[in-house]
Tab-separated table of C-alpha atoms in Angstrom:
chain	number	residue	atom	x	y	z
A	1	ASP	CA	17.902	19.074	38.365
A	2	THR	CA	19.580	20.410	35.517
A	3	GLY	CA	23.588	20.527	37.074
A	4	VAL	CA	26.011	18.622	35.365
A	5	SER	CA	25.562	14.890	36.014
A	6	GLN	CA	27.868	11.575	36.118
A	7	ASN	CA	27.513	7.844	36.447
A	8	PRO	CA	27.796	5.705	38.510
A	9	ARG	CA	29.083	8.167	41.594
A	10	HIS	CA	31.050	4.748	43.145
A	11	LYS	CA	32.127	1.836	41.385
A	12	ILE	CA	34.288	-0.572	42.967
A	13	THR	CA	36.388	-2.485	40.677
A	14	LYS	CA	39.572	-5.121	40.720
A	15	ARG	CA	42.531	-4.675	39.602
A	16	GLY	CA	42.357	-5.455	35.390
A	17	GLN	CA	39.353	-4.913	34.647
A	18	ASN	CA	37.736	-2.165	32.359
A	19	VAL	CA	35.823	1.253	33.772
A	20	THR	CA	33.779	3.088	31.784
A	21	PHE	CA	32.285	6.817	33.678
A	22	ARG	CA	29.602	8.737	32.243
A	23	CYS	CA	29.334	12.451	32.386
A	24	ASP	CA	25.888	14.597	31.002
A	25	PRO	CA	26.919	18.415	30.609
A	26	ILE	CA	24.669	21.096	31.601
A	27	SER	CA	22.992	21.418	27.794
A	28	GLU	CA	23.568	24.613	26.456
A	29	HIS	CA	27.478	24.190	27.448
A	30	ASN	CA	30.056	23.207	24.872
A	31	ARG	CA	32.384	23.235	26.769
A	32	LEU	CA	33.392	19.543	28.630
A	33	TYR	CA	36.432	18.935	31.160
A	34	TRP	CA	37.655	15.139	33.111
A	35	TYR	CA	39.640	16.179	36.079
A	36	ARG	CA	41.103	13.444	38.420
A	37	GLN	CA	41.343	14.228	42.019
A	38	THR	CA	43.242	11.714	45.161
A	39	LEU	CA	42.990	12.392	48.660
A	40	GLY	CA	44.155	15.671	49.562
A	41	GLN	CA	45.409	17.131	46.634
A	42	GLY	CA	43.108	19.825	44.439
A	43	PRO	CA	41.194	18.419	41.393
A	44	GLU	CA	43.567	17.036	37.897
A	45	PHE	CA	43.005	18.429	34.575
A	46	LEU	CA	42.905	14.967	32.418
A	47	THR	CA	41.506	16.528	29.260
A	48	TYR	CA	38.723	18.912	27.625
A	49	PHE	CA	36.692	18.913	24.860
A	50	GLN	CA	34.558	21.230	23.063
A	51	ASN	CA	31.592	20.371	20.925
A	52	GLU	CA	32.598	17.025	19.852
A	53	ALA	CA	35.964	17.189	19.840
A	54	GLN	CA	38.881	16.408	22.295
A	55	LEU	CA	41.505	19.740	22.124
A	56	GLU	CA	43.311	18.998	25.305
A	57	LYS	CA	45.053	15.891	27.073
A	58	SER	CA	47.048	16.038	29.705
A	59	ARG	CA	50.312	13.978	30.277
A	60	LEU	CA	48.544	12.353	33.132
A	61	LEU	CA	46.026	10.701	30.669
A	62	SER	CA	47.911	7.751	29.892
A	63	ASP	CA	46.522	5.479	27.125
A	64	ARG	CA	45.005	3.352	29.571
A	65	PHE	CA	42.632	6.195	29.807
A	66	SER	CA	40.573	7.150	26.662
A	67	ALA	CA	38.122	9.755	26.745
A	68	GLU	CA	34.620	10.614	23.991
A	69	ARG	CA	31.887	12.780	23.054
A	70	PRO	CA	30.464	11.352	20.395
A	71	LYS	CA	27.603	14.334	19.485
A	72	GLY	CA	29.055	16.686	21.620
A	73	SER	CA	26.235	16.423	24.214
A	74	PHE	CA	27.337	13.742	27.123
A	75	SER	CA	31.290	12.467	27.593
A	76	THR	CA	31.539	8.766	28.409
A	77	LEU	CA	35.986	8.766	30.005
A	78	GLU	CA	37.152	4.739	30.049
A	79	ILE	CA	39.747	2.946	32.000
A	80	GLN	CA	41.688	-0.272	30.642
A	81	ARG	CA	43.081	-2.585	32.764
A	82	THR	CA	42.972	-0.885	35.853
A	83	GLU	CA	45.178	-0.446	38.196
A	84	GLN	CA	44.962	0.711	42.240
A	85	GLY	CA	46.880	4.075	41.974
A	86	ASP	CA	43.993	4.729	39.318
A	87	SER	CA	41.573	5.381	42.093
A	88	ALA	CA	40.379	8.431	43.039
A	89	MET	CA	37.366	10.983	42.321
A	90	TYR	CA	36.621	11.369	38.578
A	91	LEU	CA	34.901	14.980	38.177
A	92	CYS	CA	32.934	16.210	35.361
A	93	ALA	CA	32.737	19.351	34.116
A	94	SER	CA	31.048	21.764	31.812
A	95	SER	CA	30.971	25.536	30.608
A	96	ARG	CA	29.651	27.334	28.084
A	97	ARG	CA	32.439	28.775	25.013
A	98	GLY	CA	30.941	32.021	23.392
A	99	LEU	CA	32.572	35.715	21.850
A	100	ALA	CA	31.636	37.357	25.095
A	101	ASP	CA	33.324	35.121	27.317
A	102	THR	CA	36.242	35.759	25.358
A	103	LEU	CA	36.661	39.455	26.999
A	104	LYS	CA	34.606	38.552	30.200
A	105	GLY	CA	36.640	35.841	31.049
A	106	THR	CA	34.097	33.742	33.233
A	107	GLY	CA	35.681	30.595	33.793
A	108	GLU	CA	33.017	29.482	35.262
A	109	LEU	CA	32.782	25.807	35.028
A	110	PHE	CA	30.023	23.754	36.378
A	111	PHE	CA	31.316	20.661	38.348
A	112	GLY	CA	29.396	17.767	38.771
A	113	GLU	CA	29.012	15.633	41.950
A	114	GLY	CA	32.040	13.311	40.502
A	115	SER	CA	32.365	9.385	40.595
A	116	ARG	CA	34.403	7.566	42.642
A	117	LEU	CA	36.403	5.003	42.456
A	118	THR	CA	38.038	2.198	44.509
A	119	VAL	CA	40.592	-0.607	42.531
A	120	LEU	CA	41.044	-3.350	44.136
B	1	ASP	CA	48.892	29.729	34.327
B	2	ALA	CA	50.251	31.712	37.224
B	3	LYS	CA	51.417	29.926	40.088
B	4	THR	CA	49.584	30.494	43.137
B	5	THR	CA	50.025	30.319	46.770
B	6	GLN	CA	48.337	29.188	49.767
B	7	PRO	CA	47.864	28.781	53.626
B	8	PRO	CA	47.603	24.913	53.762
B	9	SER	CA	44.660	25.385	57.037
B	10	MET	CA	42.391	28.462	59.161
B	11	ASP	CA	39.681	28.374	61.193
B	12	CYS	CA	37.432	31.063	61.473
B	13	ALA	CA	34.735	31.683	64.024
B	14	GLU	CA	31.009	31.237	62.710
B	15	GLY	CA	29.601	34.669	62.264
B	16	ARG	CA	32.702	36.328	61.796
B	17	ALA	CA	34.255	37.486	58.272
B	18	ALA	CA	36.579	34.632	56.875
B	19	ASN	CA	39.597	36.121	55.407
B	20	LEU	CA	41.276	33.812	52.737
B	21	PRO	CA	44.369	35.155	50.981
B	22	CYS	CA	46.092	33.776	48.171
B	23	ASN	CA	49.745	35.489	46.788
B	24	HIS	CA	50.086	35.068	42.970
B	25	SER	CA	52.942	37.355	42.448
B	26	THR	CA	53.795	35.595	38.766
B	27	ILE	CA	50.321	36.546	37.042
B	28	SER	CA	50.181	37.630	33.849
B	29	GLY	CA	48.145	41.020	32.574
B	30	ASN	CA	45.557	38.751	31.010
B	31	GLU	CA	45.134	36.095	33.607
B	32	TYR	CA	42.170	36.323	36.054
B	33	VAL	CA	41.510	35.227	39.649
B	34	TYR	CA	38.807	32.910	40.339
B	35	TRP	CA	38.455	31.210	43.673
B	36	TYR	CA	36.727	28.072	44.033
B	37	ARG	CA	35.222	25.970	46.609
B	38	GLN	CA	34.583	22.042	47.596
B	39	ILE	CA	32.402	20.679	50.487
B	40	HIS	CA	33.546	17.515	51.187
B	41	SER	CA	32.844	15.013	48.912
B	42	GLN	CA	31.007	17.336	46.036
B	43	GLY	CA	32.481	19.192	43.166
B	44	PRO	CA	34.205	22.217	43.336
B	45	GLN	CA	31.490	25.788	43.182
B	46	TYR	CA	32.556	28.624	41.317
B	47	ILE	CA	32.606	31.608	44.088
B	48	ILE	CA	34.037	34.479	42.467
B	49	HIS	CA	36.336	36.478	40.016
B	50	GLY	CA	38.126	39.811	39.154
B	51	LEU	CA	41.201	40.762	37.243
B	52	LYS	CA	41.945	44.239	38.443
B	53	ASN	CA	38.905	45.915	40.004
B	54	ASN	CA	37.415	43.803	43.548
B	55	GLU	CA	34.242	42.298	42.761
B	56	THR	CA	31.465	41.383	45.165
B	57	ASN	CA	28.129	38.883	44.811
B	58	GLU	CA	25.645	37.342	46.388
B	59	MET	CA	28.934	34.685	48.151
B	60	ALA	CA	31.575	36.869	49.105
B	61	SER	CA	34.391	39.961	47.981
B	62	LEU	CA	37.394	39.385	46.404
B	63	ILE	CA	39.547	42.176	46.842
B	64	ILE	CA	43.216	42.335	44.399
B	65	THR	CA	45.639	44.470	45.522
B	66	GLU	CA	46.991	46.973	43.286
B	67	ASP	CA	49.661	45.519	41.720
B	68	ARG	CA	47.718	41.869	41.478
B	69	LYS	CA	49.939	39.966	42.866
B	70	SER	CA	47.503	38.844	45.759
B	71	SER	CA	44.727	38.748	45.967
B	72	THR	CA	41.867	38.137	49.821
B	73	LEU	CA	38.140	36.743	49.251
B	74	ILE	CA	36.181	37.410	51.904
B	75	LEU	CA	32.907	35.705	53.190
B	76	PRO	CA	31.375	38.024	55.802
B	77	HIS	CA	29.275	35.863	57.800
B	78	ALA	CA	30.875	32.545	58.344
B	79	THR	CA	28.459	30.339	58.916
B	80	LEU	CA	29.362	26.850	59.056
B	81	ARG	CA	28.425	25.392	56.448
B	82	ASP	CA	30.918	27.051	54.841
B	83	THR	CA	33.842	25.336	56.335
B	84	ALA	CA	35.267	23.925	53.160
B	85	VAL	CA	38.503	23.753	50.378
B	86	TYR	CA	38.849	27.016	49.007
B	87	TYR	CA	40.836	27.327	45.904
B	88	CYS	CA	42.651	30.575	44.071
B	89	ILE	CA	43.552	29.862	40.411
B	90	GLY	CA	44.746	32.202	37.522
B	91	GLY	CA	43.107	31.324	34.993
B	92	ARG	CA	43.601	33.230	31.175
B	93	ILE	CA	40.984	35.032	29.272
B	94	GLY	CA	41.474	35.349	25.361
B	95	SER	CA	40.957	33.944	21.710
B	96	SER	CA	43.299	30.668	23.310
B	97	ASN	CA	41.519	30.388	26.030
B	98	THR	CA	40.918	26.610	26.753
B	99	GLY	CA	38.774	27.506	29.951
B	100	LYS	CA	40.670	24.659	31.771
B	101	LEU	CA	41.247	25.473	35.369
B	102	ILE	CA	44.943	24.150	36.945
B	103	PHE	CA	44.110	23.418	41.322
B	104	GLY	CA	46.382	23.956	43.373
B	105	GLN	CA	46.165	22.030	47.222
B	106	GLY	CA	43.560	24.884	48.481
B	107	THR	CA	43.190	26.349	51.709
B	108	THR	CA	40.952	24.388	53.991
B	109	LEU	CA	39.277	26.606	55.813
B	110	GLN	CA	37.778	25.098	59.549
B	111	VAL	CA	34.082	27.469	60.750
B	112	LYS	CA	33.939	26.302	64.558
B	113	PRO	CA	30.413	27.174	66.220
């Protein structure tokens, strides 16, 4: 399967612990996005990379959150000193940005299955 | 990005057409209308997108009004597997396009046998 892969799928942790999620995008995709989704709500944008550059961060991304994409391939999202309010599904998506995309506006994001975080 | 308004929930009988409406009265000229769906416990899945003209693919049809203030996603023969939350999203194109999509709360479609 060559879709977006996220690990771990489920993580239960105690408040105050650090957690890290990994996302492996579709190999030829140069854009990568992180979203967070709480129960009953739509996904909320957190941050976005084009290749290895982090180009946009939401105000939702507090200083306890850090995302990296060191070689422009996989990405990690780390949450330090977790709080119960961090409990959510963390979704990763990737897409391909090219000149043609700006003309066609493909806008097709390919999402992974998500990593569900439960903070006790 | 355009704000979209969708009904919170809809029911549809299996085998019938499901017509999901979306209002996007503030959509600008360079914004496409995208539709995604999310089946329980899975990531969102792209369905279709359009700018001005009606669009059709293997999953659905998208009908956009001439003034572009609203659209309808049509699933021609709904099955139980189409039960999901459906999101209508306005997304910008152009050189500044980040590809970022802003999701609302969507419409929960329940397909009933």
